[in-house]
Amino acid sequence: MRAAVKDCLAGAGVDRRSLRAVAAGTPGVVAPDGTVTSCTVVPGWEGVHLARELGRSFSCPVLVENDANLAAMAERWVGAARDADDVVCVHAALHTGMGAIIGGRLHRGRWGAAGEIGMLDELGLRDTTASLVPDAGSGPLFEEAERVLDAAGRGSAEARDRVERLAARMARGVAAMALALDPEMIVVGGPLAGTGAPLVAALRERVAPLCLSPVRIEGSELGDESVALGAVRLALDRIDEDLFRLDPPHQHQPPGTDPRQQNAVAPS
């Protein structure tokens, strides 16, 4: 990660010392201090204080957030949900995560675990990609999933059947989130939502009848950029907070000692 950041800054011609804030997205539950408290995707990731680890490389605040939450922020900012204040973002990837915007603001919950209803196996949100391509073997899952989605978009009956089965499996979890929050809009994004969006159409047919209120179900407009754009929005929000704060920001303060510094680290 540090090497990727170094290459990115060099390619953009940006001096590291000029950065005002850094934000990173990750699968899993992220505590207010930037620690990954739960993660089933990256081996050994649980318990990593990611904000502190990355903070050693920067002289500015480092913020860490769940990837689905960042995708939700991006959709509300520059994506399909620009005109909506109550939004559920479905991030269909290896597993399906969800982020929620309530009243125009990201809802994290007390410990950062809001929207993690996929922990309940019966809601059908775990092992999403593997469910679409159960015969992928040891090959790259996403490459095989993209092939199936592309075939479904071109009218393959077998591929469409796979997508329909996946949508039926996911529908309970997506509808459960919608019933809990009553959003005006559900945005479906992530690696499985592109390639002609056959999954989006299938979920629209399966989820809408399970909801008690009318809800728009749209595909993401941001593609692979949603999490990164959400991280940009998170960093900009932090910069705005510092610029418009009446009292000067505390420098080199350990995480967790200032209630205004959620998910941020001012590294020493």
PDB file of C-alpha atoms in Angstrom:
ATOM      1  CA  MET A   1       0.000   0.000   0.000  1.00  0.00           C
ATOM      2  CA  ARG A   2       2.804   2.408   0.855  1.00  0.00           C
ATOM      3  CA  ALA A   3       4.541   1.597  -2.420  1.00  0.00           C
ATOM      4  CA  ALA A   4       1.321   2.226  -4.347  1.00  0.00           C
ATOM      5  CA  VAL A   5       0.907   5.599  -2.634  1.00  0.00           C
ATOM      6  CA  LYS A   6       4.510   6.525  -3.446  1.00  0.00           C
ATOM      7  CA  ASP A   7       4.015   5.653  -7.122  1.00  0.00           C
ATOM      8  CA  CYS A   8       0.709   7.540  -7.244  1.00  0.00           C
ATOM      9  CA  LEU A   9       2.176  10.723  -5.772  1.00  0.00           C
ATOM     10  CA  ALA A  10       5.186  10.544  -8.090  1.00  0.00           C
ATOM     11  CA  GLY A  11       2.960  10.025 -11.128  1.00  0.00           C
ATOM     12  CA  ALA A  12       0.745  12.965 -10.172  1.00  0.00           C
ATOM     13  CA  GLY A  13       3.683  15.204  -9.301  1.00  0.00           C
ATOM     14  CA  VAL A  14       2.332  15.824  -5.807  1.00  0.00           C
ATOM     15  CA  ASP A  15       4.617  16.526  -2.844  1.00  0.00           C
ATOM     16  CA  ARG A  16       3.650  14.268   0.073  1.00  0.00           C
ATOM     17  CA  ARG A  17       4.111  17.192   2.471  1.00  0.00           C
ATOM     18  CA  SER A  18       1.381  19.164   0.692  1.00  0.00           C
ATOM     19  CA  LEU A  19      -1.352  16.635   1.547  1.00  0.00           C
ATOM     20  CA  ARG A  20      -4.030  17.917   3.919  1.00  0.00           C
ATOM     21  CA  ALA A  21      -5.818  14.592   4.530  1.00  0.00           C
ATOM     22  CA  VAL A  22      -5.619  10.959   3.434  1.00  0.00           C
ATOM     23  CA  ALA A  23      -8.501   8.472   3.338  1.00  0.00           C
ATOM     24  CA  ALA A  24      -8.473   4.717   2.738  1.00  0.00           C
ATOM     25  CA  GLY A  25     -11.231   2.168   2.158  1.00  0.00           C
ATOM     26  CA  THR A  26     -11.169  -1.439   3.294  1.00  0.00           C
ATOM     27  CA  PRO A  27     -13.499  -4.415   3.535  1.00  0.00           C
ATOM     28  CA  GLY A  28     -14.703  -5.194   7.030  1.00  0.00           C
ATOM     29  CA  VAL A  29     -15.890  -3.269  10.069  1.00  0.00           C
ATOM     30  CA  VAL A  30     -13.803  -0.209  10.942  1.00  0.00           C
ATOM     31  CA  ALA A  31     -13.898   1.118  14.511  1.00  0.00           C
ATOM     32  CA  PRO A  32     -13.982   4.892  15.183  1.00  0.00           C
ATOM     33  CA  ASP A  33     -10.211   4.899  15.819  1.00  0.00           C
ATOM     34  CA  GLY A  34      -9.389   3.339  12.427  1.00  0.00           C
ATOM     35  CA  THR A  35      -8.916  -0.262  13.573  1.00  0.00           C
ATOM     36  CA  VAL A  36     -10.291  -3.077  11.407  1.00  0.00           C
ATOM     37  CA  THR A  37     -12.286  -4.989  14.019  1.00  0.00           C
ATOM     38  CA  SER A  38     -13.789  -7.623  11.717  1.00  0.00           C
ATOM     39  CA  CYS A  39     -12.876  -8.774   8.208  1.00  0.00           C
ATOM     40  CA  THR A  40     -13.620 -12.019   6.372  1.00  0.00           C
ATOM     41  CA  VAL A  41     -12.009 -11.030   3.064  1.00  0.00           C
ATOM     42  CA  VAL A  42      -8.358 -10.256   3.859  1.00  0.00           C
ATOM     43  CA  PRO A  43      -6.533 -12.904   5.939  1.00  0.00           C
ATOM     44  CA  GLY A  44      -4.904 -11.457   9.039  1.00  0.00           C
ATOM     45  CA  TRP A  45      -6.560  -8.055   8.579  1.00  0.00           C
ATOM     46  CA  GLU A  46      -8.721  -8.256  11.698  1.00  0.00           C
ATOM     47  CA  GLY A  47      -7.204  -6.221  14.518  1.00  0.00           C
ATOM     48  CA  VAL A  48      -4.948  -4.124  12.259  1.00  0.00           C
ATOM     49  CA  HIS A  49      -4.924  -0.463  13.328  1.00  0.00           C
ATOM     50  CA  LEU A  50      -4.963   0.665   9.719  1.00  0.00           C
ATOM     51  CA  ALA A  51      -5.196   4.394  10.418  1.00  0.00           C
ATOM     52  CA  ARG A  52      -2.099   4.234  12.619  1.00  0.00           C
ATOM     53  CA  GLU A  53      -0.161   2.010  10.208  1.00  0.00           C
ATOM     54  CA  LEU A  54      -0.834   4.323   7.271  1.00  0.00           C
ATOM     55  CA  GLY A  55      -0.420   7.383   9.476  1.00  0.00           C
ATOM     56  CA  ARG A  56       3.286   6.631   9.807  1.00  0.00           C
ATOM     57  CA  SER A  57       3.691   7.576   6.154  1.00  0.00           C
ATOM     58  CA  PHE A  58       1.972  10.968   6.302  1.00  0.00           C
ATOM     59  CA  SER A  59       2.131  14.187   8.293  1.00  0.00           C
ATOM     60  CA  CYS A  60      -1.606  14.816   7.888  1.00  0.00           C
ATOM     61  CA  PRO A  61      -4.713  13.099   9.306  1.00  0.00           C
ATOM     62  CA  VAL A  62      -5.395   9.605   7.950  1.00  0.00           C
ATOM     63  CA  LEU A  63      -8.978   8.346   7.860  1.00  0.00           C
ATOM     64  CA  VAL A  64     -10.149   4.778   7.286  1.00  0.00           C
ATOM     65  CA  GLU A  65     -13.654   3.666   6.360  1.00  0.00           C
ATOM     66  CA  ASN A  66     -15.514   0.560   5.207  1.00  0.00           C
ATOM     67  CA  ASP A  67     -15.612   0.229   1.410  1.00  0.00           C
ATOM     68  CA  ALA A  68     -19.415   0.009   1.115  1.00  0.00           C
ATOM     69  CA  ASN A  69     -19.769   3.124   3.269  1.00  0.00           C
ATOM     70  CA  LEU A  70     -17.392   4.997   0.992  1.00  0.00           C
ATOM     71  CA  ALA A  71     -19.284   3.790  -2.066  1.00  0.00           C
ATOM     72  CA  ALA A  72     -22.487   5.159  -0.511  1.00  0.00           C
ATOM     73  CA  MET A  73     -20.820   8.532   0.082  1.00  0.00           C
ATOM     74  CA  ALA A  74     -19.647   8.650  -3.527  1.00  0.00           C
ATOM     75  CA  GLU A  75     -23.080   7.803  -4.920  1.00  0.00           C
ATOM     76  CA  ARG A  76     -24.620  10.589  -2.841  1.00  0.00           C
ATOM     77  CA  TRP A  77     -21.895  13.021  -3.922  1.00  0.00           C
ATOM     78  CA  VAL A  78     -21.421  12.443  -7.662  1.00  0.00           C
ATOM     79  CA  GLY A  79     -23.295   9.231  -8.484  1.00  0.00           C
ATOM     80  CA  ALA A  80     -26.773   7.858  -8.981  1.00  0.00           C
ATOM     81  CA  ALA A  81     -28.071   9.147  -5.617  1.00  0.00           C
ATOM     82  CA  ARG A  82     -27.252  12.848  -6.059  1.00  0.00           C
ATOM     83  CA  ASP A  83     -30.911  13.791  -5.605  1.00  0.00           C
ATOM     84  CA  ALA A  84     -31.653  11.459  -2.660  1.00  0.00           C
ATOM     85  CA  ASP A  85     -31.182  11.948   1.081  1.00  0.00           C
ATOM     86  CA  ASP A  86     -32.037   8.421   2.250  1.00  0.00           C
ATOM     87  CA  VAL A  87     -30.037   5.833   0.347  1.00  0.00           C
ATOM     88  CA  VAL A  88     -28.898   2.243   0.708  1.00  0.00           C
ATOM     89  CA  CYS A  89     -25.811   1.358  -1.327  1.00  0.00           C
ATOM     90  CA  VAL A  90     -25.400  -2.345  -2.138  1.00  0.00           C
ATOM     91  CA  HIS A  91     -21.734  -3.172  -2.842  1.00  0.00           C
ATOM     92  CA  ALA A  92     -21.734  -6.547  -4.589  1.00  0.00           C
ATOM     93  CA  ALA A  93     -18.222  -8.014  -4.439  1.00  0.00           C
ATOM     94  CA  LEU A  94     -16.746 -11.195  -2.913  1.00  0.00           C
ATOM     95  CA  HIS A  95     -19.421 -10.689  -0.264  1.00  0.00           C
ATOM     96  CA  THR A  96     -22.203  -8.099  -0.416  1.00  0.00           C
ATOM     97  CA  GLY A  97     -21.767  -5.133   1.898  1.00  0.00           C
ATOM     98  CA  MET A  98     -24.121  -2.227   2.406  1.00  0.00           C
ATOM     99  CA  GLY A  99     -23.750   1.402   3.332  1.00  0.00           C
ATOM    100  CA  ALA A 100     -26.542   3.726   4.379  1.00  0.00           C
ATOM    101  CA  ILE A 101     -27.063   7.453   3.928  1.00  0.00           C
ATOM    102  CA  ILE A 102     -29.744   8.791   6.269  1.00  0.00           C
ATOM    103  CA  GLY A 103     -30.816  12.412   6.059  1.00  0.00           C
ATOM    104  CA  GLY A 104     -27.939  13.072   3.660  1.00  0.00           C
ATOM    105  CA  ARG A 105     -25.276  11.783   6.051  1.00  0.00           C
ATOM    106  CA  LEU A 106     -23.427   8.488   6.275  1.00  0.00           C
ATOM    107  CA  HIS A 107     -24.777   6.290   9.066  1.00  0.00           C
ATOM    108  CA  ARG A 108     -21.900   4.318  10.634  1.00  0.00           C
ATOM    109  CA  GLY A 109     -23.523   3.188  13.861  1.00  0.00           C
ATOM    110  CA  ARG A 110     -21.859   3.319  17.284  1.00  0.00           C
ATOM    111  CA  TRP A 111     -18.954   1.017  16.376  1.00  0.00           C
ATOM    112  CA  GLY A 112     -18.902   1.323  12.602  1.00  0.00           C
ATOM    113  CA  ALA A 113     -20.903  -1.856  11.950  1.00  0.00           C
ATOM    114  CA  ALA A 114     -24.124  -0.350  10.574  1.00  0.00           C
ATOM    115  CA  GLY A 115     -25.342  -2.243   7.519  1.00  0.00           C
ATOM    116  CA  GLU A 116     -23.416  -5.446   8.268  1.00  0.00           C
ATOM    117  CA  ILE A 117     -26.530  -7.615   8.054  1.00  0.00           C
ATOM    118  CA  GLY A 118     -24.619  -9.937   5.753  1.00  0.00           C
ATOM    119  CA  MET A 119     -23.231 -11.539   8.909  1.00  0.00           C
ATOM    120  CA  LEU A 120     -26.524 -13.445   9.016  1.00  0.00           C
ATOM    121  CA  ASP A 121     -26.050 -16.344   6.596  1.00  0.00           C
ATOM    122  CA  GLU A 122     -29.787 -16.729   6.041  1.00  0.00           C
ATOM    123  CA  LEU A 123     -29.945 -13.331   4.314  1.00  0.00           C
ATOM    124  CA  GLY A 124     -27.867 -14.570   1.380  1.00  0.00           C
ATOM    125  CA  LEU A 125     -25.247 -11.828   1.236  1.00  0.00           C
ATOM    126  CA  ARG A 126     -22.111 -13.867   1.888  1.00  0.00           C
ATOM    127  CA  ASP A 127     -19.939 -15.509  -0.795  1.00  0.00           C
ATOM    128  CA  THR A 128     -21.709 -13.511  -3.486  1.00  0.00           C
ATOM    129  CA  THR A 129     -19.185 -13.972  -6.279  1.00  0.00           C
ATOM    130  CA  ALA A 130     -18.641 -17.646  -5.469  1.00  0.00           C
ATOM    131  CA  SER A 131     -22.412 -18.166  -5.690  1.00  0.00           C
ATOM    132  CA  LEU A 132     -22.461 -16.704  -9.186  1.00  0.00           C
ATOM    133  CA  VAL A 133     -19.548 -18.867 -10.390  1.00  0.00           C
ATOM    134  CA  PRO A 134     -19.521 -21.978  -8.156  1.00  0.00           C
ATOM    135  CA  ASP A 135     -17.569 -23.877 -10.818  1.00  0.00           C
ATOM    136  CA  ALA A 136     -14.744 -21.344 -11.120  1.00  0.00           C
ATOM    137  CA  GLY A 137     -12.241 -23.711  -9.505  1.00  0.00           C
ATOM    138  CA  SER A 138      -8.948 -22.111  -8.556  1.00  0.00           C
ATOM    139  CA  GLY A 139      -9.105 -19.430 -11.254  1.00  0.00           C
ATOM    140  CA  PRO A 140      -9.712 -15.707 -10.643  1.00  0.00           C
ATOM    141  CA  LEU A 141     -13.268 -15.391  -9.365  1.00  0.00           C
ATOM    142  CA  PHE A 142     -13.931 -11.897 -10.674  1.00  0.00           C
ATOM    143  CA  GLU A 143     -12.716 -12.735 -14.172  1.00  0.00           C
ATOM    144  CA  GLU A 144     -15.078 -15.692 -14.350  1.00  0.00           C
ATOM    145  CA  ALA A 145     -17.909 -13.625 -12.856  1.00  0.00           C
ATOM    146  CA  GLU A 146     -17.349 -10.915 -15.476  1.00  0.00           C
ATOM    147  CA  ARG A 147     -17.562 -13.548 -18.204  1.00  0.00           C
ATOM    148  CA  VAL A 148     -20.910 -14.792 -16.858  1.00  0.00           C
ATOM    149  CA  LEU A 149     -22.310 -11.263 -16.488  1.00  0.00           C
ATOM    150  CA  ASP A 150     -21.182 -10.350 -19.987  1.00  0.00           C
ATOM    151  CA  ALA A 151     -22.834 -13.491 -21.381  1.00  0.00           C
ATOM    152  CA  ALA A 152     -26.036 -12.658 -19.491  1.00  0.00           C
ATOM    153  CA  GLY A 153     -26.009  -9.178 -20.989  1.00  0.00           C
ATOM    154  CA  ARG A 154     -25.706 -10.722 -24.464  1.00  0.00           C
ATOM    155  CA  GLY A 155     -28.723 -12.950 -23.850  1.00  0.00           C
ATOM    156  CA  SER A 156     -27.227 -16.293 -22.797  1.00  0.00           C
ATOM    157  CA  ALA A 157     -30.029 -18.278 -21.146  1.00  0.00           C
ATOM    158  CA  GLU A 158     -27.627 -20.185 -18.885  1.00  0.00           C
ATOM    159  CA  ALA A 159     -25.859 -17.015 -17.737  1.00  0.00           C
ATOM    160  CA  ARG A 160     -29.154 -15.207 -17.162  1.00  0.00           C
ATOM    161  CA  ASP A 161     -30.334 -18.125 -15.044  1.00  0.00           C
ATOM    162  CA  ARG A 162     -27.216 -17.821 -12.886  1.00  0.00           C
ATOM    163  CA  VAL A 163     -27.796 -14.107 -12.403  1.00  0.00           C
ATOM    164  CA  GLU A 164     -31.459 -14.692 -11.543  1.00  0.00           C
ATOM    165  CA  ARG A 165     -30.503 -17.275  -8.941  1.00  0.00           C
ATOM    166  CA  LEU A 166     -27.972 -14.898  -7.408  1.00  0.00           C
ATOM    167  CA  ALA A 167     -30.530 -12.071  -7.328  1.00  0.00           C
ATOM    168  CA  ALA A 168     -33.053 -14.359  -5.628  1.00  0.00           C
ATOM    169  CA  ARG A 169     -30.400 -15.251  -3.046  1.00  0.00           C
ATOM    170  CA  MET A 170     -29.463 -11.614  -2.380  1.00  0.00           C
ATOM    171  CA  ALA A 171     -33.002 -10.207  -2.432  1.00  0.00           C
ATOM    172  CA  ARG A 172     -33.825 -11.126   1.153  1.00  0.00           C
ATOM    173  CA  GLY A 173     -30.842  -9.259   2.557  1.00  0.00           C
ATOM    174  CA  VAL A 174     -31.304  -6.195   0.385  1.00  0.00           C
ATOM    175  CA  ALA A 175     -35.021  -6.067   1.196  1.00  0.00           C
ATOM    176  CA  ALA A 176     -34.320  -6.497   4.909  1.00  0.00           C
ATOM    177  CA  MET A 177     -32.087  -3.417   4.820  1.00  0.00           C
ATOM    178  CA  ALA A 178     -34.713  -1.501   2.863  1.00  0.00           C
ATOM    179  CA  LEU A 179     -37.468  -2.486   5.279  1.00  0.00           C
ATOM    180  CA  ALA A 180     -35.337  -1.399   8.248  1.00  0.00           C
ATOM    181  CA  LEU A 181     -34.432   2.030   6.831  1.00  0.00           C
ATOM    182  CA  ASP A 182     -37.239   2.804   4.328  1.00  0.00           C
ATOM    183  CA  PRO A 183     -34.909   4.550   1.844  1.00  0.00           C
ATOM    184  CA  GLU A 184     -36.048   6.446  -1.208  1.00  0.00           C
ATOM    185  CA  MET A 185     -33.359   4.794  -3.284  1.00  0.00           C
ATOM    186  CA  ILE A 186     -31.187   1.670  -3.465  1.00  0.00           C
ATOM    187  CA  VAL A 187     -27.998   1.908  -5.538  1.00  0.00           C
ATOM    188  CA  VAL A 188     -26.409  -1.368  -6.632  1.00  0.00           C
ATOM    189  CA  GLY A 189     -22.664  -1.118  -7.259  1.00  0.00           C
ATOM    190  CA  GLY A 190     -19.458  -3.072  -6.864  1.00  0.00           C
ATOM    191  CA  PRO A 191     -17.601  -5.417  -9.225  1.00  0.00           C
ATOM    192  CA  LEU A 192     -20.720  -7.476  -9.991  1.00  0.00           C
ATOM    193  CA  ALA A 193     -22.951  -4.519 -10.868  1.00  0.00           C
ATOM    194  CA  GLY A 194     -21.292  -3.569 -14.158  1.00  0.00           C
ATOM    195  CA  THR A 195     -21.071  -5.328 -17.530  1.00  0.00           C
ATOM    196  CA  GLY A 196     -24.510  -4.314 -18.766  1.00  0.00           C
ATOM    197  CA  ALA A 197     -25.972  -4.446 -15.226  1.00  0.00           C
ATOM    198  CA  PRO A 198     -27.982  -7.694 -15.530  1.00  0.00           C
ATOM    199  CA  LEU A 199     -27.712  -8.114 -11.729  1.00  0.00           C
ATOM    200  CA  VAL A 200     -29.222  -4.667 -11.177  1.00  0.00           C
ATOM    201  CA  ALA A 201     -32.242  -5.502 -13.329  1.00  0.00           C
ATOM    202  CA  ALA A 202     -32.703  -8.867 -11.638  1.00  0.00           C
ATOM    203  CA  LEU A 203     -32.519  -7.323  -8.159  1.00  0.00           C
ATOM    204  CA  ARG A 204     -35.018  -4.637  -9.168  1.00  0.00           C
ATOM    205  CA  GLU A 205     -37.548  -7.333 -10.042  1.00  0.00           C
ATOM    206  CA  ARG A 206     -36.871  -9.365  -6.885  1.00  0.00           C
ATOM    207  CA  VAL A 207     -36.494  -6.662  -4.213  1.00  0.00           C
ATOM    208  CA  ALA A 208     -39.185  -4.116  -5.063  1.00  0.00           C
ATOM    209  CA  PRO A 209     -42.125  -6.503  -4.381  1.00  0.00           C
ATOM    210  CA  LEU A 210     -40.702  -7.239  -0.895  1.00  0.00           C
ATOM    211  CA  CYS A 211     -40.681  -3.561   0.141  1.00  0.00           C
ATOM    212  CA  LEU A 212     -43.654  -1.859   1.751  1.00  0.00           C
ATOM    213  CA  SER A 213     -42.874   1.557   0.251  1.00  0.00           C
ATOM    214  CA  PRO A 214     -41.940   2.576  -3.296  1.00  0.00           C
ATOM    215  CA  VAL A 215     -38.162   2.500  -3.684  1.00  0.00           C
ATOM    216  CA  ARG A 216     -36.020   3.268  -6.718  1.00  0.00           C
ATOM    217  CA  ILE A 217     -33.398   0.642  -7.478  1.00  0.00           C
ATOM    218  CA  GLU A 218     -30.653   1.908  -9.761  1.00  0.00           C
ATOM    219  CA  GLY A 219     -27.228   0.762 -10.874  1.00  0.00           C
ATOM    220  CA  SER A 220     -24.117   2.675  -9.914  1.00  0.00           C
ATOM    221  CA  GLU A 221     -22.826   5.269 -12.369  1.00  0.00           C
ATOM    222  CA  LEU A 222     -19.316   5.180 -10.931  1.00  0.00           C
ATOM    223  CA  GLY A 223     -18.086   1.681 -11.729  1.00  0.00           C
ATOM    224  CA  ASP A 224     -14.750   0.785 -10.146  1.00  0.00           C
ATOM    225  CA  GLU A 225     -14.246   4.373  -8.940  1.00  0.00           C
ATOM    226  CA  SER A 226     -16.973   4.424  -6.278  1.00  0.00           C
ATOM    227  CA  VAL A 227     -14.861   3.461  -3.251  1.00  0.00           C
ATOM    228  CA  ALA A 228     -11.966   5.730  -4.261  1.00  0.00           C
ATOM    229  CA  LEU A 229     -14.306   8.669  -4.877  1.00  0.00           C
ATOM    230  CA  GLY A 230     -15.931   8.058  -1.502  1.00  0.00           C
ATOM    231  CA  ALA A 231     -12.479   8.209   0.092  1.00  0.00           C
ATOM    232  CA  VAL A 232     -11.872  11.544  -1.646  1.00  0.00           C
ATOM    233  CA  ARG A 233     -15.166  12.857  -0.263  1.00  0.00           C
ATOM    234  CA  LEU A 234     -14.254  11.645   3.251  1.00  0.00           C
ATOM    235  CA  ALA A 235     -10.877  13.402   3.074  1.00  0.00           C
ATOM    236  CA  LEU A 236     -12.457  16.612   1.761  1.00  0.00           C
ATOM    237  CA  ASP A 237     -14.994  16.562   4.598  1.00  0.00           C
ATOM    238  CA  ARG A 238     -12.131  16.317   7.080  1.00  0.00           C
ATOM    239  CA  ILE A 239     -10.333  19.242   5.440  1.00  0.00           C
ATOM    240  CA  ASP A 240     -13.525  21.311   5.551  1.00  0.00           C
ATOM    241  CA  GLU A 241     -13.932  20.456   9.210  1.00  0.00           C
ATOM    242  CA  ASP A 242     -10.409  21.667   9.969  1.00  0.00           C
ATOM    243  CA  LEU A 243     -10.740  24.821   7.862  1.00  0.00           C
ATOM    244  CA  PHE A 244     -14.014  25.928   9.436  1.00  0.00           C
ATOM    245  CA  ARG A 245     -13.272  24.848  13.002  1.00  0.00           C
ATOM    246  CA  LEU A 246     -13.419  27.787  15.432  1.00  0.00           C
ATOM    247  CA  ASP A 247     -10.661  26.433  17.662  1.00  0.00           C
ATOM    248  CA  PRO A 248      -7.324  25.342  16.131  1.00  0.00           C
ATOM    249  CA  PRO A 249      -6.948  21.602  15.444  1.00  0.00           C
ATOM    250  CA  HIS A 250      -4.843  19.662  17.940  1.00  0.00           C
ATOM    251  CA  GLN A 251      -1.606  18.437  16.446  1.00  0.00           C
ATOM    252  CA  HIS A 252      -0.028  15.044  17.152  1.00  0.00           C
ATOM    253  CA  GLN A 253      -2.948  13.957  19.325  1.00  0.00           C
ATOM    254  CA  PRO A 254      -3.389  10.204  19.868  1.00  0.00           C
ATOM    255  CA  PRO A 255      -6.482   8.774  18.148  1.00  0.00           C
ATOM    256  CA  GLY A 256      -9.580   8.569  20.290  1.00  0.00           C
ATOM    257  CA  THR A 257      -8.698  11.492  22.579  1.00  0.00           C
ATOM    258  CA  ASP A 258     -10.590  14.077  20.522  1.00  0.00           C
ATOM    259  CA  PRO A 259     -14.224  13.124  19.813  1.00  0.00           C
ATOM    260  CA  ARG A 260     -14.162  15.229  16.644  1.00  0.00           C
ATOM    261  CA  GLN A 261     -11.443  13.049  15.092  1.00  0.00           C
ATOM    262  CA  GLN A 262     -13.433   9.964  14.198  1.00  0.00           C
ATOM    263  CA  ASN A 263     -11.358   7.528  12.166  1.00  0.00           C
ATOM    264  CA  ALA A 264      -8.468  10.011  12.006  1.00  0.00           C
ATOM    265  CA  VAL A 265      -4.872   9.939  13.118  1.00  0.00           C
ATOM    266  CA  ALA A 266      -2.472  12.855  13.327  1.00  0.00           C
ATOM    267  CA  PRO A 267       0.743  10.807  13.243  1.00  0.00           C
ATOM    268  CA  SER A 268       3.764  11.750  15.264  1.00  0.00           C
TER     269      SER A 268
END
